[in-house]
Coordinates of C-alpha atoms and ligand atoms in Angstrom, one line a residue:
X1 CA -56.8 11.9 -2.0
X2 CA -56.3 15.3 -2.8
X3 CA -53.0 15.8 -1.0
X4 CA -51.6 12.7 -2.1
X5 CA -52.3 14.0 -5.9
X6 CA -50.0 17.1 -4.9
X7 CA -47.7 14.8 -3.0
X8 CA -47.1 12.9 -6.4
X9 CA -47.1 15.8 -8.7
X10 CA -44.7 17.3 -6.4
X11 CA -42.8 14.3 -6.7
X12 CA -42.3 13.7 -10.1
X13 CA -41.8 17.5 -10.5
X14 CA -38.6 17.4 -8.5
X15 CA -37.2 13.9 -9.9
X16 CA -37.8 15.7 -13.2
X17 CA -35.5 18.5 -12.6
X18 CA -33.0 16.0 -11.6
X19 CA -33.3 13.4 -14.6
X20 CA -29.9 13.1 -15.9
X21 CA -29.2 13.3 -19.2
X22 CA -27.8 10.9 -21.5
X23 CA -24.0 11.1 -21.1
X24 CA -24.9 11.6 -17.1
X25 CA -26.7 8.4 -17.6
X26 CA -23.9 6.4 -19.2
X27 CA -21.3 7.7 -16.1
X28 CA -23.7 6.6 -13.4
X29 CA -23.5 3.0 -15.3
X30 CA -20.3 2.8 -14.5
X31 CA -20.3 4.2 -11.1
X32 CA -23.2 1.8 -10.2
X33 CA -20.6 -0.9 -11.9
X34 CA -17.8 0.2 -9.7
X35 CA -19.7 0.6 -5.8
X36 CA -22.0 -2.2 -6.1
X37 CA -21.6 -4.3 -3.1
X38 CA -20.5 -7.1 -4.6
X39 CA -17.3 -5.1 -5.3
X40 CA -17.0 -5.0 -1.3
X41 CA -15.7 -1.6 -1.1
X42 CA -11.9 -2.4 -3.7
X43 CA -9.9 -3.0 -0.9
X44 CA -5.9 -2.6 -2.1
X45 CA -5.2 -5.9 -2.5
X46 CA -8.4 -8.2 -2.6
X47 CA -10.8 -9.7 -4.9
X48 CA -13.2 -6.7 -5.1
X49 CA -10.4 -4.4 -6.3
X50 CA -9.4 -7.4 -8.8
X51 CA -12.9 -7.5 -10.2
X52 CA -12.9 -3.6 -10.0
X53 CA -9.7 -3.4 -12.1
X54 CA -10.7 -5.9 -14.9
X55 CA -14.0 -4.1 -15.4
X56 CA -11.7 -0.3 -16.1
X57 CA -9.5 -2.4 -18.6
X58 CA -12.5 -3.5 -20.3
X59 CA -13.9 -0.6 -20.8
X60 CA -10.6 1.0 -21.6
X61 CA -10.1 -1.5 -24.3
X62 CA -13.7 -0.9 -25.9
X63 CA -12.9 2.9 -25.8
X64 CA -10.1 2.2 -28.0
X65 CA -7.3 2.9 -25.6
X66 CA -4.1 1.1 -25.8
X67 CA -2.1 -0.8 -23.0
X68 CA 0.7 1.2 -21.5
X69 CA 1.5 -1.2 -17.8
X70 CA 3.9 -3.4 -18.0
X71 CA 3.3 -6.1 -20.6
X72 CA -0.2 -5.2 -20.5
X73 CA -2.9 -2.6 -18.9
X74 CA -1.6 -3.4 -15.5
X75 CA 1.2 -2.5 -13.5
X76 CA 1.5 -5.0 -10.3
X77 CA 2.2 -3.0 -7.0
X78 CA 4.0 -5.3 -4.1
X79 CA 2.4 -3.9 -0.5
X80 CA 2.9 -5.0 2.7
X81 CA 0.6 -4.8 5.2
X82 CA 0.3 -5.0 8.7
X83 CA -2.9 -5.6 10.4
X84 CA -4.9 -5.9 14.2
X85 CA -7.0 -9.0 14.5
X86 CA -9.4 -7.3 16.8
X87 CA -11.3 -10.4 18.5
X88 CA -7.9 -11.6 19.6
X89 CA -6.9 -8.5 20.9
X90 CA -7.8 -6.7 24.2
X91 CA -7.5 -3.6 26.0
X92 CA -8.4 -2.4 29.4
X93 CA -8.2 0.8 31.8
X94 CA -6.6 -0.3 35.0
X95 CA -6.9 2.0 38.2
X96 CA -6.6 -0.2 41.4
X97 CA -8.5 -3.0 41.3
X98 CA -11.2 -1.9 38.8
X99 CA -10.8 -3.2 35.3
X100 CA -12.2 -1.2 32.4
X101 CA -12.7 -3.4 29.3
X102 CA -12.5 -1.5 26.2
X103 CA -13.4 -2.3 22.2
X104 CA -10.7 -2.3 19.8
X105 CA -12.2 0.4 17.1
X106 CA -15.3 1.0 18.9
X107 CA -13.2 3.0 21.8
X108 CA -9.6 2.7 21.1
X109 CA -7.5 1.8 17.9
X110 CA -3.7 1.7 17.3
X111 CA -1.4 3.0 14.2
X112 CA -0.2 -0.3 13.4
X113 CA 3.6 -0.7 12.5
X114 CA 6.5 -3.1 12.5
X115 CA 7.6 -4.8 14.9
X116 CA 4.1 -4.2 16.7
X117 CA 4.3 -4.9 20.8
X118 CA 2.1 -7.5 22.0
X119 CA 1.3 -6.1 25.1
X120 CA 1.2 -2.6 26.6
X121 CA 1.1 -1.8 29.8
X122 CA 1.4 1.5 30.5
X123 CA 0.7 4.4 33.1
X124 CA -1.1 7.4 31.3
X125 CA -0.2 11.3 31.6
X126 CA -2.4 14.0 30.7
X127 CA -0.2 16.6 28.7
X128 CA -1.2 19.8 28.4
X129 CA 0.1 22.8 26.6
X130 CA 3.5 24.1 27.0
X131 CA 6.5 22.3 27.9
X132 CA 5.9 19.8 30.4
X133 CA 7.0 20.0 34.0
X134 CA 10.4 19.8 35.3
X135 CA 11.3 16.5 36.7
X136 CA 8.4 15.3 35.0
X137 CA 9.1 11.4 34.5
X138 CA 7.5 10.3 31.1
X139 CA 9.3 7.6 30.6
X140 CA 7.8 4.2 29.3
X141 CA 4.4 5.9 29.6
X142 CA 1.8 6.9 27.4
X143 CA 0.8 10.9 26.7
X144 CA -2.5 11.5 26.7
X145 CA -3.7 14.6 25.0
X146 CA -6.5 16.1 22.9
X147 CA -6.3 16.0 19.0
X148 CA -5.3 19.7 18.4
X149 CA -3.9 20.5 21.6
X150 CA -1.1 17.7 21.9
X151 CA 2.0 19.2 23.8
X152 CA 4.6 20.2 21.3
X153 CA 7.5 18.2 22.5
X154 CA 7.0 15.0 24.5
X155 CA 10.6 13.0 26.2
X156 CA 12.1 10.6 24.1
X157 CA 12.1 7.8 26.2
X158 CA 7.8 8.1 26.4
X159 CA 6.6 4.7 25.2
X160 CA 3.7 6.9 23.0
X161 CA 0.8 8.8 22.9
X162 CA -3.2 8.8 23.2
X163 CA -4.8 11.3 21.3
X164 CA -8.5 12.0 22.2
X165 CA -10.5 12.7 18.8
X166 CA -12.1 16.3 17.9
X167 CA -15.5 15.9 18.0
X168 CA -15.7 19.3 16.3
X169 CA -12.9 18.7 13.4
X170 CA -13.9 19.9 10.0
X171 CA -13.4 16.2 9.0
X172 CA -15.2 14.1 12.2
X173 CA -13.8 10.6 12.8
X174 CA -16.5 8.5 12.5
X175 CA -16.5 5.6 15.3
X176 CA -16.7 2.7 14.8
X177 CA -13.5 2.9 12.7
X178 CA -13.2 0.6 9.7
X179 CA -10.0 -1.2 10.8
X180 CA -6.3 -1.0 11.9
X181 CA -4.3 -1.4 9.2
X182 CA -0.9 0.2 8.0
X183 CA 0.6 -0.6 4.1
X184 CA 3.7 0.2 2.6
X185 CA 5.3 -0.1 -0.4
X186 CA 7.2 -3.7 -0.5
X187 CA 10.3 -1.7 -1.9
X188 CA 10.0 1.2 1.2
X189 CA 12.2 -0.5 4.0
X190 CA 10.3 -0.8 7.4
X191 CA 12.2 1.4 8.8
X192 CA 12.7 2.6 12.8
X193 CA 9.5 1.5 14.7
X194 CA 7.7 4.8 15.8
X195 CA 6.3 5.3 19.3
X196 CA 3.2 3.9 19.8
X197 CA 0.1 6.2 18.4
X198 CA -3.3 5.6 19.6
X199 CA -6.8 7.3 19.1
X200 CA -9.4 7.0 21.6
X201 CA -12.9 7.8 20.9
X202 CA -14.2 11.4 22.4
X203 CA -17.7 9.7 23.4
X204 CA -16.2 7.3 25.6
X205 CA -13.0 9.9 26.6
X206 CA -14.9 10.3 30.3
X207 CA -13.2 7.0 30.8
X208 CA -9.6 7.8 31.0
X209 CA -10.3 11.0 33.4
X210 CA -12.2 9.0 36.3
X211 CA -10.7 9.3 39.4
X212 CA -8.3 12.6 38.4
X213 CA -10.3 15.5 39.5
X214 CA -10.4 15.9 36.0
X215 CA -13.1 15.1 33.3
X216 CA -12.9 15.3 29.3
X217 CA -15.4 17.7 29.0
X218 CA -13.6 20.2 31.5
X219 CA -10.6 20.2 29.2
X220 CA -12.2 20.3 25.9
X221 CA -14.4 23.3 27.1
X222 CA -10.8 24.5 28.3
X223 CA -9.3 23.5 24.8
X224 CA -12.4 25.5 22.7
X225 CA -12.0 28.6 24.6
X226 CA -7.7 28.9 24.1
X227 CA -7.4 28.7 27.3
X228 CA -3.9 26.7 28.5
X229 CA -4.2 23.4 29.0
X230 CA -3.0 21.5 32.4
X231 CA -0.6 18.4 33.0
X232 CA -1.5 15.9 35.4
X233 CA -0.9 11.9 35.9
X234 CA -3.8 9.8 35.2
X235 CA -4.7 7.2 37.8
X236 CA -5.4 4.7 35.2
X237 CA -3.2 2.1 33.4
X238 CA -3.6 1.4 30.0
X239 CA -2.8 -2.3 29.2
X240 CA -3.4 -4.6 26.5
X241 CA -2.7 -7.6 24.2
X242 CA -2.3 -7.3 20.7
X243 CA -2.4 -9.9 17.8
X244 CA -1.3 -8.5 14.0
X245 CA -1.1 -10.3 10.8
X246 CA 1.5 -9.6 8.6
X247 CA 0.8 -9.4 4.9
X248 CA 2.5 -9.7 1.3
X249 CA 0.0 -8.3 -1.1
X250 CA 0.0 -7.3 -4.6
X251 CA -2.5 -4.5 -6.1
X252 CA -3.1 -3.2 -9.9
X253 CA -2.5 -0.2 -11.0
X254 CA -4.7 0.1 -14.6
X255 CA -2.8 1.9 -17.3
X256 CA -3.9 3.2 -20.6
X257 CA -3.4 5.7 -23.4
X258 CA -4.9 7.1 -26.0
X259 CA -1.7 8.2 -28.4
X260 CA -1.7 11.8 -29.5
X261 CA -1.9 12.7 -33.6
X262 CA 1.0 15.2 -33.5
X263 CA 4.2 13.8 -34.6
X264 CA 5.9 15.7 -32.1
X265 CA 3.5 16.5 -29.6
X266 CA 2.3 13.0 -29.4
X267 CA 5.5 11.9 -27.2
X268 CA 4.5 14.1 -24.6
X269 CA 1.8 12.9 -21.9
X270 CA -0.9 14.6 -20.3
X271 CA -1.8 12.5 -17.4
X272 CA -5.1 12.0 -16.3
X273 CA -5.9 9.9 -12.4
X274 CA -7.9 8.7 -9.9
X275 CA -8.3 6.2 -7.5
X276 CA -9.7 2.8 -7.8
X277 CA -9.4 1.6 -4.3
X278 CA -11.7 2.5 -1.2
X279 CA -11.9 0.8 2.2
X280 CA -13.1 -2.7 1.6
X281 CA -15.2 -4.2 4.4
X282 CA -14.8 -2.8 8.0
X283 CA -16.7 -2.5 11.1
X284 CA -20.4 -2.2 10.1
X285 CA -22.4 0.5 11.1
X286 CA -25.6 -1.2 11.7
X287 CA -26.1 -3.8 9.4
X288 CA -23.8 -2.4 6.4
X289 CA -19.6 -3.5 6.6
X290 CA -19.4 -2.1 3.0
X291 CA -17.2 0.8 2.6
X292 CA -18.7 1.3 -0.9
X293 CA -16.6 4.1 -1.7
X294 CA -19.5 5.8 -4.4
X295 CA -18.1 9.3 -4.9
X296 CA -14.4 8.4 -3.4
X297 CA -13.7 7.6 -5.8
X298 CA -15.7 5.2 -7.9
X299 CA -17.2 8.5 -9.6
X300 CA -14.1 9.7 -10.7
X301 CA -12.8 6.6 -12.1
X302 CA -16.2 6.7 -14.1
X303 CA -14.8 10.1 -15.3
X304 CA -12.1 8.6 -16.8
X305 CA -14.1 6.0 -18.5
X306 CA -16.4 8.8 -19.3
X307 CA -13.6 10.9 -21.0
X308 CA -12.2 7.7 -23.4
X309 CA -15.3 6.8 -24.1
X310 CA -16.4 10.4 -25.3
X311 CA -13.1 10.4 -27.8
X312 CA -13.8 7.6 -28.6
X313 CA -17.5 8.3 -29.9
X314 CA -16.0 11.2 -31.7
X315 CA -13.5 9.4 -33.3
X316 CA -11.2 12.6 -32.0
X317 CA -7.6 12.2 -31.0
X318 CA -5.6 15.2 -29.4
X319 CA -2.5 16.3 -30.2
X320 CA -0.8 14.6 -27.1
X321 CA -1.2 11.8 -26.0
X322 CA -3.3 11.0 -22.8
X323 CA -1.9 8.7 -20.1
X324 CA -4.9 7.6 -17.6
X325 CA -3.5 6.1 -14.7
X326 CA -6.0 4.8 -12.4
X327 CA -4.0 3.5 -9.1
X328 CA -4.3 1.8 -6.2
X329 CA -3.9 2.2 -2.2
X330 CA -4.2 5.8 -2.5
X331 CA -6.3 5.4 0.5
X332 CA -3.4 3.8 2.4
X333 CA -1.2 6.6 1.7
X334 CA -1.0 7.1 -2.0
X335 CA 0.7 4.3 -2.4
X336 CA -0.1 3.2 -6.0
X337 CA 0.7 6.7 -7.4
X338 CA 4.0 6.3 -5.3
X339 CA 5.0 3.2 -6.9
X340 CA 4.0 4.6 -10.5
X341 CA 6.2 7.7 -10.1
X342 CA 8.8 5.5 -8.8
X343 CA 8.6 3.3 -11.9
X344 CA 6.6 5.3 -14.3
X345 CA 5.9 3.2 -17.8
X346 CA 6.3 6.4 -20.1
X347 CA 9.4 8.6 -19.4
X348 CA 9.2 11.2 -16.6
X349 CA 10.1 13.8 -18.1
X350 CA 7.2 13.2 -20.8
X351 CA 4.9 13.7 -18.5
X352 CA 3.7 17.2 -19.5
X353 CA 0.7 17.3 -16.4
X354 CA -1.5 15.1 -14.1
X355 CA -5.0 16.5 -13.7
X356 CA -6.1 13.7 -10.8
X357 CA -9.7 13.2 -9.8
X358 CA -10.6 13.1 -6.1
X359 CA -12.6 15.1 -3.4
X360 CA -15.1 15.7 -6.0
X361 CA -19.1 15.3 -4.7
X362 CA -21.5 16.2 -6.8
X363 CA -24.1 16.9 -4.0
X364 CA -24.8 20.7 -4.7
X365 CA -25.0 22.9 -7.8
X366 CA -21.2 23.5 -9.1
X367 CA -20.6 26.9 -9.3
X368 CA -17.4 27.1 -7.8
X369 CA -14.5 24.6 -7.7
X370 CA -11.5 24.6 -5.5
X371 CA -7.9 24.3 -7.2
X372 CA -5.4 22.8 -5.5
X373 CA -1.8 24.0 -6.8
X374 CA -3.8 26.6 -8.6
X375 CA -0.5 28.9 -8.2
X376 CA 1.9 26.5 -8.6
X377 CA 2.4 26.0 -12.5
X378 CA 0.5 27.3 -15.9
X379 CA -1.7 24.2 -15.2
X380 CA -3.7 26.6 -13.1
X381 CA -4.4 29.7 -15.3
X382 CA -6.1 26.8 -18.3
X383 CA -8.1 25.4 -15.7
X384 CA -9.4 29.6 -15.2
X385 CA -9.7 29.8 -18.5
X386 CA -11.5 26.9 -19.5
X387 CA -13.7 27.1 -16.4
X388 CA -14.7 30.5 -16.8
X389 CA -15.9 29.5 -20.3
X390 CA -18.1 27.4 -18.2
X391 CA -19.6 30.1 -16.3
X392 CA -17.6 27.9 -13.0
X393 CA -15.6 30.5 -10.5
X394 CA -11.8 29.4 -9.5
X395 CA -10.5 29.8 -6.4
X396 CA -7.7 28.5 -4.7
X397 CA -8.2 26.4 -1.5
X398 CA -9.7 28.0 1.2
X399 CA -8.7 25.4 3.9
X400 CA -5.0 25.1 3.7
X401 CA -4.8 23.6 7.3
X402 CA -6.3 20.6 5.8
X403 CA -3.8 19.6 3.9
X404 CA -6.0 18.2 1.2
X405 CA -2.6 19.2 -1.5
X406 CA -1.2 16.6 0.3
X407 CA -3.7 14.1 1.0
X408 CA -4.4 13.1 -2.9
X409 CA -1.9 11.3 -5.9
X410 CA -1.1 14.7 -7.7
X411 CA 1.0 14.9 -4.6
X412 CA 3.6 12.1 -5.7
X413 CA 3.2 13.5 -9.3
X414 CA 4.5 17.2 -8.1
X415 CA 7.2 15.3 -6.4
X416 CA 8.9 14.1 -9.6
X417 CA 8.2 17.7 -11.2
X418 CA 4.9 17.0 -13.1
X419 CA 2.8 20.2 -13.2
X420 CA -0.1 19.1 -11.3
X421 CA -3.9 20.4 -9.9
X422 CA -6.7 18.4 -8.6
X423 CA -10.3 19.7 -7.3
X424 CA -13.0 19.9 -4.9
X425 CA -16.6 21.0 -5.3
X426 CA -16.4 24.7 -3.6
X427 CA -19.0 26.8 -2.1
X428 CA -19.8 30.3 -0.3
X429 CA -19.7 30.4 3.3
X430 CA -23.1 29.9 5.2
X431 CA -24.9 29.1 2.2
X432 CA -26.5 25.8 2.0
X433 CA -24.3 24.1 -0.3
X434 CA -21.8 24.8 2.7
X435 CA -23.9 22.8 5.0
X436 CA -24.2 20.0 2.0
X437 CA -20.8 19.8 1.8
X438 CA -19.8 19.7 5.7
X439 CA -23.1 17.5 6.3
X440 CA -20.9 14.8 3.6
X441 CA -17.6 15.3 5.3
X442 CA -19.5 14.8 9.0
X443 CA -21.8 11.8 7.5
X444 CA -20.8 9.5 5.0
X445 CA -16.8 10.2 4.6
X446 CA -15.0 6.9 4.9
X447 CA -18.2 5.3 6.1
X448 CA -20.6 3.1 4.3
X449 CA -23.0 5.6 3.5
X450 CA -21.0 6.8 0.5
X451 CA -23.1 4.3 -1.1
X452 CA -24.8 4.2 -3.9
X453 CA -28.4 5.1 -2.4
X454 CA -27.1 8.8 -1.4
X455 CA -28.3 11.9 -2.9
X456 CA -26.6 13.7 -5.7
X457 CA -27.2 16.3 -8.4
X458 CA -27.1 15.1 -12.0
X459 CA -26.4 18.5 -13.3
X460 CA -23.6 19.1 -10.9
X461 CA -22.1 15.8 -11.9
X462 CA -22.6 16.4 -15.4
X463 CA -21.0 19.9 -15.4
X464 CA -17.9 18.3 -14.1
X465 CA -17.6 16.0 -16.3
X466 CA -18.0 18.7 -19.3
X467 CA -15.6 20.8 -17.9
X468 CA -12.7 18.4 -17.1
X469 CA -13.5 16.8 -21.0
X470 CA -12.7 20.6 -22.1
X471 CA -9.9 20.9 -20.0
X472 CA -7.9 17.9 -20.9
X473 CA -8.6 18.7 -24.5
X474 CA -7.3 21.9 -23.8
X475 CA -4.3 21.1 -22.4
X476 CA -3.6 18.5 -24.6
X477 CA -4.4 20.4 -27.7
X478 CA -2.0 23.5 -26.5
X479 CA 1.2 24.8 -28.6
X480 CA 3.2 24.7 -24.9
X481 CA 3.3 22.5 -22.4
X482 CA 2.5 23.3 -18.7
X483 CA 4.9 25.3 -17.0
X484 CA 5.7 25.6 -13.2
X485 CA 5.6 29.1 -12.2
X486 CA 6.1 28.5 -8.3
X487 CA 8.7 26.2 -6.7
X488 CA 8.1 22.7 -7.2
X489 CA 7.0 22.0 -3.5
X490 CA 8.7 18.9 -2.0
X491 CA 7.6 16.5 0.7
Ligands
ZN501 ZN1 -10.2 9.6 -2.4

């Protein structure tokens, strides 16, 4: 009895340093409003994101925030998609008369594109590092290779490539893989078909080596040490049938802005954005299919809601006005915040900055945050200053090689020359908010476990959203406008 008194005070001791407060409270209404279930994970272009969208327009509209689509709060996005129907697909391993079946997403998955093949049938090559044989014929086959350590040139007449997963990446594919899908803007033509790209699981990788004199794990250990990598033909075929559907789709980007009090100021726009969509239903892990998408990027969408509804409580008006621009498909390749800079609704050149909202996890004490484009324009030196207010540290980003600059929509906003940063939670090496971050990355990225049920900090989410309030009242309060103070990088 005793120990389960100490368990309970114990308990309530811990929930208590984590109660949020009241504005924290508020946000996580929204967030809960955004990942439930029965928004099945806001796929770009179904029902979910629909219902998704309608509840950010009403809550921008009760925030006092005025239309600024096209003929409304919306602005329709034509996609296309194109899409494998797993279960009538196949794919097998063929060496001799043994017949490997193999799971489309569970062991092997395709980047789809148009027109998509419906069958393969290929003989495999392992390609190692360096140029690749002479007299080496790769034609009509498929390159098989470890992510990482793919051979820098492969001949022009290969039919494609196989890239074997990194187990070890900082960012860990998770398998079972949600789908195979590839979307495009309507407007973006089709283009030349690529060569076939496909992704095979590391965990089932043994497979394509038996019968080489070769095994996966003998080339990864080769691959983790530097050491050169060989070429070699696999005895094994790769064939199979695949069955697409071919989609037109139309997703909503939600528009809004609050209209700046200075007579002058007020025609410039400080952009604020974040993603609405995540990646709907997929392959479940266990008994879950719902990509729930909690903290990418339901939170940050809550942010924005946050941030009108805070003006809005103090009847306070900045002297710009605010554009938030919460798009769609950015997880299909930032294809919402394409189209909008494509066919923005306020005039480019109005837009003054985009301070986008993405790669945020509040699941560890912020004390750092990462800048990306830190360097790049005057953006970056507010964000210090308003931050260091804060007590937070700014650094730029310490992982480059991931491309994160890239891989969010203040990327398409630096393309049509909009000052531009966005931010991830940072940390100190080997510390445990390190491990908290990697463990996030490794566990519940993309998955369904970036659910609602999974840990986070109150106070780490709460600081966030005080500091971005400050810095968009900052910026939009300032005498100048952002200025770029690097070149403007380009795709
Ligand atoms: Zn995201």
């Amino acid at each position: 009895m005793k120990q389960l008194a100490l368990a309970v005070a114990v308990l309530s001791l811990s929930l208590l340093a984590t109660q949020p407060n009241q504005a924290t409270k508020r946000w996580w209404q929204h967030v809960v409003a955004l990942s439930g279930d029965d928004l099945q994970g806001r796929d770009a272009g179904g029902e979910g994101y629909r219902k998704a969208a309608r509840y950010v327009v009403t809550q921008f509209e009760r925030a006092g925030l005025k239309a600024a689509g096209e003929g409304g709060y919306y602005q329709s996005v034509p996609l296309h998609e194109i899409r494998l129907v797993p279960r009538d697909s196949s794919a097998e391993l063929v060496r001799g008369q043994t017949v490997t079946p193999l799971r489309w997403l569970h062991q092997v998955t395709i980047r789809m594109r148009e027109p998509m093949p419906n069958r393969i049938d290929a003989p495999l090559i392992f390609g190692g590092g360096g140029d690749a044989p002479q007299g080496l014929d790769m034609r009509g086959k498929l390159i098989v290779s470890l992510n990482g350590h793919a051979p820098p040139a492969i001949a022009a007449d290969a039919l494609g490539a196989i890239s074997i997963d990194n187990p070890n990446a900082l960012e860990p594919p998770h398998w079972p893989l949600q789908y195979a899908v590839t979307m495009r803007l309507a407007e973006t033509p089709a283009g030349k078909p690529a060569p076939l790209a496909l992704r095979f699981n590391p965990a089932e990788a043994e497979l394509l080596f038996q019968g080489s004199g070769h095994s996966y794990k003998e080339l990864a250990d080769l691959a983790a040490q530097a050491k050169p990598l060989p070429w070699f033909a696999l005895p094994s075929a790769f064939r199979a049938s695949l069955q697409s559907s071919a989609a037109d789709l139309k997703s909503d980007n939600v528009l809004a802005v609050l209209p700046g009090s200075d007579p002058v100021l007020a025609k410039e726009y400080v952009v604020v954005s974040a993603h609405l969509d995540g990646y709907g239903i997929g392959e479940p892990w266990g008994a879950d299919s719902i990509y729930n998408g909690a903290f990418d990027d339901a939170a940050y969408v809550a942010t924005l809601i946050d941030l009108a509804e805070r003006l809005h409580d103090a009847h306070k008006t900045l002297r710009r006005s605010i554009l938030f621009c919460v798009v769609t498909a950015e997880e299909k390749g930032l294809l919402g915040s394409k189209y909008f800079t494509a066919h923005p609704t306020v005039p480019k050149e109005q837009m003054v900055a985009d301070i986008n909202l993405d790669q945020l996890r509040p699941i560890f004490p912020l004390k750092i945050l990462t800048t990306l484009a830190l360097n790049q324009s005057t953006l970056g030196d507010t964000v210090k200053t308003v931050a260091n207010s804060m007590g937070i540290k700014i650094q730029p980003d310490p992982e480059p090689e991931r491309n994160l600059l890239r891989r969010s929509d203040h990327w398409n906003f630096m393309q049509i020359g909009v000052p531009s940063v966005g931010f991830i939670f940072g940390f100190e090496k080997g510390t445990p908010d390190e491990a908290a971050y990697r463990e996030w990355y490794a566990k519940r990225y993309h998955s369904p476990l970036d659910d609602l049920n999974q840990p986070w900090l109150p106070e780490a989410a709460a600081k966030f959203n005080d500091f971005f309030n400050r810095l968009v009242e900052t910026v939009g309060n300032a005498d100048a406008r952002p200025q770029w103070t690097a070149q403007q990088p380009l795709h």
